[in-house]
Short mmCIF file of C-alpha atoms and ligand atoms in Angstrom, two decimals:
data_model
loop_
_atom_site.label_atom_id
_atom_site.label_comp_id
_atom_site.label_asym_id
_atom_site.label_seq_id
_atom_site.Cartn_x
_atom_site.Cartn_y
_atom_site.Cartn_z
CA UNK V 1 9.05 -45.30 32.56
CA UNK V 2 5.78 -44.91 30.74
CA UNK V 3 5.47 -41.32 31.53
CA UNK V 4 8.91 -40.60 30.79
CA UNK V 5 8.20 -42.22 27.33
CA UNK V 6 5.14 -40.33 26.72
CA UNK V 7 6.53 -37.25 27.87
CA UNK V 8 9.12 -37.80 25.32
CA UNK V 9 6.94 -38.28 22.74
CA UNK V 10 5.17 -35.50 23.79
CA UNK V 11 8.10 -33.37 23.03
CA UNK V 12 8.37 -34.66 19.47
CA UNK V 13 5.19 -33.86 18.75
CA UNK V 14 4.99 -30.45 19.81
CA UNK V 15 8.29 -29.98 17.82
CA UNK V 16 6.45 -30.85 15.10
CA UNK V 17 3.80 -28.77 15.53
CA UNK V 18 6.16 -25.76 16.31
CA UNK V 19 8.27 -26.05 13.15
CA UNK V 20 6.58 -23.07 11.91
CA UNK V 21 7.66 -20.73 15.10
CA UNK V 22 11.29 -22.77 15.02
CA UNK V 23 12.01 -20.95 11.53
CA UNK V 24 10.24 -17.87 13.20
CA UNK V 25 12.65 -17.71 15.81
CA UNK V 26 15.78 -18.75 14.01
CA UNK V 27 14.93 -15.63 11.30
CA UNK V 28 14.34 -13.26 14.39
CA UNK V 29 17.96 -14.51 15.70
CA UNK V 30 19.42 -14.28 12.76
CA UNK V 31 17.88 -10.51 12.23
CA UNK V 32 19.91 -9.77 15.99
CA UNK V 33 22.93 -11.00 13.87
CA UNK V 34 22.25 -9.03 10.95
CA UNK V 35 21.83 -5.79 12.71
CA UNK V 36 25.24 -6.36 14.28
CA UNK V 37 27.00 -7.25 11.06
CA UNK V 38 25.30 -4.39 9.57
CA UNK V 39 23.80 -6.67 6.76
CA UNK V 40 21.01 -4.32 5.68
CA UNK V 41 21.15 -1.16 3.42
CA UNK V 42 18.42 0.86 1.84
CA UNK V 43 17.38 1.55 -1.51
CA UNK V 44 15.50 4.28 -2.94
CA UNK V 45 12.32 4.36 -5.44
CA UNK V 46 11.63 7.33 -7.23
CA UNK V 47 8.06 8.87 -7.12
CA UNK V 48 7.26 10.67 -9.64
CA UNK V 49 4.64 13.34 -11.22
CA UNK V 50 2.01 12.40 -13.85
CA UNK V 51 2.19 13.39 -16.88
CA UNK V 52 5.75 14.32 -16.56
CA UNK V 53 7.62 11.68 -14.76
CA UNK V 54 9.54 14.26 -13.32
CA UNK V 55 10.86 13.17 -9.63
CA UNK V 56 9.32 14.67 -6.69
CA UNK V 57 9.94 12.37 -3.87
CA UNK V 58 11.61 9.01 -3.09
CA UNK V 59 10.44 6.04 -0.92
CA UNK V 60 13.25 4.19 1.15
CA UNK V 61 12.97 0.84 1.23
CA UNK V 62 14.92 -2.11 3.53
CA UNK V 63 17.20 -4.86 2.22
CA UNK V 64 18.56 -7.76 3.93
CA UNK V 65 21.77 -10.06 2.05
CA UNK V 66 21.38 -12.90 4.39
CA UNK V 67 25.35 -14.28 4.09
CA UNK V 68 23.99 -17.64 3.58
CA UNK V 69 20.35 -17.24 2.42
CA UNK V 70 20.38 -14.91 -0.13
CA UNK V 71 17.91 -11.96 -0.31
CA UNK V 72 15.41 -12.14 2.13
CA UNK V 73 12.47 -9.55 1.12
CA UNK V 74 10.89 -7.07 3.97
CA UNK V 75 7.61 -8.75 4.08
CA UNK V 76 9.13 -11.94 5.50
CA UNK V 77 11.52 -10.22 8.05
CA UNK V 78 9.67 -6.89 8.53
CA UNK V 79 6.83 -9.09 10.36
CA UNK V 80 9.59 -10.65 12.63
CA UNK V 81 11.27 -7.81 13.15
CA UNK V 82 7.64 -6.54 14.99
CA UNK V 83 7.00 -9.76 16.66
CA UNK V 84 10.18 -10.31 18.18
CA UNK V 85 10.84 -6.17 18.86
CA UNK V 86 13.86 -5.49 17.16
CA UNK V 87 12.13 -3.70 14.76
CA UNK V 88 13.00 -0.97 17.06
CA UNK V 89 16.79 -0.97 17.00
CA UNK V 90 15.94 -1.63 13.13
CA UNK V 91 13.79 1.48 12.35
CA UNK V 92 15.90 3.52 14.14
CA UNK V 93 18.39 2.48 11.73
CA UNK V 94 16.17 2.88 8.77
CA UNK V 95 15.34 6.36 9.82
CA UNK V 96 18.72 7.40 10.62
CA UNK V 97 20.04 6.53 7.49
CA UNK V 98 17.28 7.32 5.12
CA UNK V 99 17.94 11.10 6.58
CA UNK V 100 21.62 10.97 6.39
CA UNK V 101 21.20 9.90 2.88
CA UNK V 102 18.90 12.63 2.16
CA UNK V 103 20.94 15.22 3.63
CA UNK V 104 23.90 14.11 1.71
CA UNK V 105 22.05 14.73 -1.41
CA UNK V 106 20.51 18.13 -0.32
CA UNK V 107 24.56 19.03 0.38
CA UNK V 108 25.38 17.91 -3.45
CA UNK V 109 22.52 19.45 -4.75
CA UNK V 110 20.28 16.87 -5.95
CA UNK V 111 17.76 16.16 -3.43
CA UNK V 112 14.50 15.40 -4.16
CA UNK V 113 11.63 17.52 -2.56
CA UNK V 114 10.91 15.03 -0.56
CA UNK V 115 11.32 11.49 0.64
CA UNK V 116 9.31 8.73 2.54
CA UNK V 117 10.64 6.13 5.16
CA UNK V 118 7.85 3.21 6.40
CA UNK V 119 7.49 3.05 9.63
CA UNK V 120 5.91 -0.26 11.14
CA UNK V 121 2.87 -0.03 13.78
CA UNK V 122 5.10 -1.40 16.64
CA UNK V 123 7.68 1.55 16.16
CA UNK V 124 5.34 3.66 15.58
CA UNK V 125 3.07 3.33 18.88
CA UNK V 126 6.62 3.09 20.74
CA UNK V 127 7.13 5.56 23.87
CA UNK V 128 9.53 7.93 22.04
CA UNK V 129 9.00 7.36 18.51
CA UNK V 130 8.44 10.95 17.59
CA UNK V 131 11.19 12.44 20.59
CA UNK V 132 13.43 10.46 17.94
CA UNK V 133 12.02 11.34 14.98
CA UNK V 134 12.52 15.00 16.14
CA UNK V 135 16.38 13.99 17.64
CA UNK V 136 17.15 12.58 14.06
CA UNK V 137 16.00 15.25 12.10
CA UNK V 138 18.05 17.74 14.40
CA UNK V 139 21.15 15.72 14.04
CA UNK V 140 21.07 15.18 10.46
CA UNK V 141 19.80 18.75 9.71
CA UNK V 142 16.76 17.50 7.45
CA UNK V 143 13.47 19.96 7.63
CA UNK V 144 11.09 18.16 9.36
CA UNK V 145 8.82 19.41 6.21
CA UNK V 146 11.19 17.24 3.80
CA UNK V 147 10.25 13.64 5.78
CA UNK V 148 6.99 12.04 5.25
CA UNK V 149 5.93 9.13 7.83
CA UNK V 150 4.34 6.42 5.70
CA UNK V 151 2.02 3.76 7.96
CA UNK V 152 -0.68 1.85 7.07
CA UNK V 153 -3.93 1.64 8.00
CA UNK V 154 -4.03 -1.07 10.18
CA UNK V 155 -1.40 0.37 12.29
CA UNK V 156 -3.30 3.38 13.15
CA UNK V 157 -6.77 1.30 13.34
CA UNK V 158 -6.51 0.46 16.96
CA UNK V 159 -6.43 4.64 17.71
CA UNK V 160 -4.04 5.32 21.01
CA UNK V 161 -0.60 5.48 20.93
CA UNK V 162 -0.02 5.21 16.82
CA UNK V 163 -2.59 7.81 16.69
CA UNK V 164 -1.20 10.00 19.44
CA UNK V 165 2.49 9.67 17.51
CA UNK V 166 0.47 10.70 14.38
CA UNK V 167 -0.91 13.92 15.15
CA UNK V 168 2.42 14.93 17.12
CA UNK V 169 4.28 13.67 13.97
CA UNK V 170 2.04 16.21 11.97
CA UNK V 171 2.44 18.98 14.85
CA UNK V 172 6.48 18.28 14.24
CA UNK V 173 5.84 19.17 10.67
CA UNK V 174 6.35 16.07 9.42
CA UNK V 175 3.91 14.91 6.53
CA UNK V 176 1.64 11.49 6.95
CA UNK V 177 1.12 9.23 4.21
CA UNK V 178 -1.01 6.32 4.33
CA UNK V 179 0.41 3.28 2.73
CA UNK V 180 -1.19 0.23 0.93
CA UNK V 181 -4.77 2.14 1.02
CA UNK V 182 -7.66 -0.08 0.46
CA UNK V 183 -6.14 -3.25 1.66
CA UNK V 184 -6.21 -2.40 5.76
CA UNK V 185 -9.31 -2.13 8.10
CA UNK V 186 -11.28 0.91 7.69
CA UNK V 187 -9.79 3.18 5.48
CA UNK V 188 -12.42 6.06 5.19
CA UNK V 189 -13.52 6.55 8.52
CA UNK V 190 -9.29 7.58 9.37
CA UNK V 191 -9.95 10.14 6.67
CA UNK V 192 -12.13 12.40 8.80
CA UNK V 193 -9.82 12.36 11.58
CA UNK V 194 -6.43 11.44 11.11
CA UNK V 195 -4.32 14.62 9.01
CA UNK V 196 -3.06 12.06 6.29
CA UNK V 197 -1.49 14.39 3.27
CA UNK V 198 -1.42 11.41 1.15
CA UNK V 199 -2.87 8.62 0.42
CA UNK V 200 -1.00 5.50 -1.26
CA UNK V 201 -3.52 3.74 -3.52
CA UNK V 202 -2.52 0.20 -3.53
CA UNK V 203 -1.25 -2.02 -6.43
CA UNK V 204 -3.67 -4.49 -6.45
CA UNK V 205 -6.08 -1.39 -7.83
CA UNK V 206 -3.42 -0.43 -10.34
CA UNK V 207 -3.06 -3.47 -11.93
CA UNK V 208 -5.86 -3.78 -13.05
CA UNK V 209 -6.46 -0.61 -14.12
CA UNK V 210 -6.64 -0.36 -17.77
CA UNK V 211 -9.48 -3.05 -17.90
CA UNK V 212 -12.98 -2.12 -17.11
CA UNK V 213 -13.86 -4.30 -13.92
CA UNK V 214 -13.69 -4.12 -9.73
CA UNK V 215 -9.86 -2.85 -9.41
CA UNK V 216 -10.55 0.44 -11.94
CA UNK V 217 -13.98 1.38 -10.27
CA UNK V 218 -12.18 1.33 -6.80
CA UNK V 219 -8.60 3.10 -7.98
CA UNK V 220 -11.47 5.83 -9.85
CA UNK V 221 -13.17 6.13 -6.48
CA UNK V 222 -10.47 6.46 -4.38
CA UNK V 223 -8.77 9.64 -6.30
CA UNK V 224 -11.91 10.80 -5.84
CA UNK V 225 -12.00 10.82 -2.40
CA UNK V 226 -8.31 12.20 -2.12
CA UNK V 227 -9.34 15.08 -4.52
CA UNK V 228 -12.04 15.84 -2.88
CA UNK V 229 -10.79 16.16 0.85
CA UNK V 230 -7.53 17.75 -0.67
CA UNK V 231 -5.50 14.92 -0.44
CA UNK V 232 -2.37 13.58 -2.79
CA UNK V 233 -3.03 10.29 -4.09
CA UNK V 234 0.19 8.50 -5.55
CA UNK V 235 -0.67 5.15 -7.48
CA UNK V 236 1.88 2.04 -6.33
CA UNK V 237 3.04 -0.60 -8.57
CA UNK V 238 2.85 1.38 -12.49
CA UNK V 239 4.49 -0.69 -14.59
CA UNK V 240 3.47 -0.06 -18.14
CA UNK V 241 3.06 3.45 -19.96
CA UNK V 242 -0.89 2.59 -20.43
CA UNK V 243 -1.36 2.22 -16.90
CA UNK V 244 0.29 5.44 -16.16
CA UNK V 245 -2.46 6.91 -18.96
CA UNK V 246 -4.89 5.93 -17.37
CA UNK V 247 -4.27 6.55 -13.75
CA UNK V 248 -3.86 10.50 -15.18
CA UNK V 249 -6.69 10.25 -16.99
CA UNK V 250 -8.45 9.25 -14.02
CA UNK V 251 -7.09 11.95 -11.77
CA UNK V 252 -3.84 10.64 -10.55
CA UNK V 253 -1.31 13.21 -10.57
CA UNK V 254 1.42 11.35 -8.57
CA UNK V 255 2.98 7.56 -8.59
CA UNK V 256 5.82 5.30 -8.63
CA UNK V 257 6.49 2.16 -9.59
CA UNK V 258 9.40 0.25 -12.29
CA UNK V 259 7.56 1.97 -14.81
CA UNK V 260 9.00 4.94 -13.52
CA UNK V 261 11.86 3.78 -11.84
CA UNK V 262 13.06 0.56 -9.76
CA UNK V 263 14.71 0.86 -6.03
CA UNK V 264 17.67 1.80 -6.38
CA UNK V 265 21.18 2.07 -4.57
CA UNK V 266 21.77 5.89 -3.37
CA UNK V 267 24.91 6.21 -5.34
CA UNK V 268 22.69 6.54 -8.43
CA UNK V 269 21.10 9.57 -7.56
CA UNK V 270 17.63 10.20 -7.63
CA UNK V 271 17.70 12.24 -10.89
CA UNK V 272 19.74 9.34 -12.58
CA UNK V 273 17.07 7.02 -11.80
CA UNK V 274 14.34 8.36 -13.40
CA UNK V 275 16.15 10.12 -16.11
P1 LIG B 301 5.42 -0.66 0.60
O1 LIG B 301 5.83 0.36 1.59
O2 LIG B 301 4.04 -0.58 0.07
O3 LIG B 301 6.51 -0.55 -0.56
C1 LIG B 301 6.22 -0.73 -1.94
C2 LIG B 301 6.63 -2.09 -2.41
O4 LIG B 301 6.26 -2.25 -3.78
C3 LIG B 301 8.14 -2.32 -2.37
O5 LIG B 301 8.36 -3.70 -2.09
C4 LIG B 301 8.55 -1.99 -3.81
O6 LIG B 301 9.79 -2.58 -4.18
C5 LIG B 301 7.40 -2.60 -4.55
N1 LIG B 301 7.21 -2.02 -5.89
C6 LIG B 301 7.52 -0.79 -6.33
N2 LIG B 301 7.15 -0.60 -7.62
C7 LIG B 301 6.58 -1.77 -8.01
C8 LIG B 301 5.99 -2.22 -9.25
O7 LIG B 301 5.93 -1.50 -10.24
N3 LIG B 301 5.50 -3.48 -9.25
C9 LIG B 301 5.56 -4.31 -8.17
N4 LIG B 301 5.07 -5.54 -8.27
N5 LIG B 301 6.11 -3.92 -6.98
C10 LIG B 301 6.61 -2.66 -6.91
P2 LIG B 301 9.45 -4.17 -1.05
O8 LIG B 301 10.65 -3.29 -1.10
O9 LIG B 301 9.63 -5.63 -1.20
O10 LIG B 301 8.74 -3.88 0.35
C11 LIG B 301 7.58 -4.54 0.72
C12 LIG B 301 6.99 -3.96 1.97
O11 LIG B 301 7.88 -4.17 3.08
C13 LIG B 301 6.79 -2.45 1.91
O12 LIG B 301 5.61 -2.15 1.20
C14 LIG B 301 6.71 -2.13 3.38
O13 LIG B 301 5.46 -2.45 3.91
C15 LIG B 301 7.75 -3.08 3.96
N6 LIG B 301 9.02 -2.35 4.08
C16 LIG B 301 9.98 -2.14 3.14
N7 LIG B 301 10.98 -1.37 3.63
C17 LIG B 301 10.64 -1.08 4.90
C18 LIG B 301 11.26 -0.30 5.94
O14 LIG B 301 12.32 0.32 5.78
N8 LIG B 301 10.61 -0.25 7.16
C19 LIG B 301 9.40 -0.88 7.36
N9 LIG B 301 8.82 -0.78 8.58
N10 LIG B 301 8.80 -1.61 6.39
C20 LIG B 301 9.40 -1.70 5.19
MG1 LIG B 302 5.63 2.36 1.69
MG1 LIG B 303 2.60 0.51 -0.32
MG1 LIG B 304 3.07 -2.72 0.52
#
């Protein structure tokens, strides 16, 4: 009886303890659901050129309308999505319909040069990834020139398969851009090897960037280094007209943020959105 009492206990305890991975796994069930009720859709930020603002390129970007819960943002159920693998079934989603999207506005005339679709490290070091990369592209009819591949730096950090899927990616035609830059492991060192076209200087250096201090000394250095090897650096998260200013001062000649534009629904086009 004692053991069956402690055993019991036991139970409780580790329930307790687990509470975290419960909500873990109920949001990764819930995701299953979600992909079956087709509960996500994308939305679309505009990236534009400095000084002009004109649009050049537009980032998709995942939402989830939880029936129940509200909005639930990507960087709760992205993570999940990679944990539990369904981020699989879900990029393949993403990718499908970021390209259908894009050749619908090519077909009305109104497509931007180019646009960008995040891929996660987990889908992108999956057997395949690029095979379906290429099989989209064919089905949809987008140039492969048109797509750009953004990852982050931590997901190509580890070298083998991510890298592999990068440089046949690049050999597909399809352009690389490295997202959140400065935040992930190693940063520089990826620059001599991997063939990034662009570099996506994170917002926690643009915020900052009108005041002299830390943030501005790194967002200075790091159009530097993009110059310098030939790179495009965009600038995340602008959201005042000084900070734009300043990044151009500085050397940026691309970025996005709700300065510029907020993500938007596809039926406002791209050229509504930043007009
Ligand atoms: P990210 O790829 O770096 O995307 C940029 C994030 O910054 C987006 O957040 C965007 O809404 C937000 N943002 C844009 N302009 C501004 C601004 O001026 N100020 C501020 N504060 N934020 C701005 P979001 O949509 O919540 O996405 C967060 C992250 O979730 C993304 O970061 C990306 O890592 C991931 N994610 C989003 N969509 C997808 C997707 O389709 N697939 C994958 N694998 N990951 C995604
Ligand atoms: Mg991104
Ligand atoms: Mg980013
Ligand atoms: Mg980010």
């Amino acid at each position: 009886y004692a053991a069956k009492a402690d055993g019991g206990r036991h139970r409780r305890y580790t329930a307790d303890l687990d509470a975290g991975t419960d909500e873990e796994a109920r949001l990764g069930a819930e995701l299953r659901t979600a992909l079956d009720q087709r509960e996500f859709h994308l939305v679309y930020q505009p990236i534009v050129e400095l000084p002009t603002g004109r649009c050049v390129a537009v980032e998709s970007l995942v939402r989830w309308w939880h029936p129940d819960r509200g909005y639930i943002p990507p960087d709760v159920f992205i993570p999940v999505a990679e944990r539990n693998g369904l981020i699989v079934e879900l990029g393949e989603w993403i990718l499908r319909t970021a390209c259908r999207q894009y050749a619908d506005w090519w077909r009305q005339g109104v497509a931007p040069y180019r646009f960008g679709v995040n891929v996660s490290a987990r889908q992108l070091a999956e057997p395949g990834f690029v095979s379906l990369v290429a099989a989209i592209l064919a089905e949809t009819g987008v140039h492969p020139a048109r797509l750009i591949v953004e990852v982050t730096e931590t997901a190509v950090f580890g070298g083998g398969a991510a890298v592999r899927a990068v440089h046949e990616l690049t050999e597909l035609g399809v352009e690389i851009a490295l997202d959140d830059f400065g935040t992930g492991h190693s940063s520089l060192g990826l620059l001599q090897t991997l063939p990034v076209r662009i570099l996506k200087v994170d917002k926690s250096f643009v915020e900052n960037v009108t005041m002299a201090g830390r943030h501005a000394v790194i967002a200075t250095s790091l159009v530097h280094v993009a110059n310098g090897l030939g790179l495009v650096a965009v600038a995340e998260g602008v959201e005042t007209a000084e900070q734009a200013a300043e990044l151009y001062r500085l050397g940026y000649r691309r970025a996005q943020g709700y300065h510029f534009g907020r993500p938007a629904m596809a039926q406002i086009t791209p050229e509504t959105a930043t007009a």
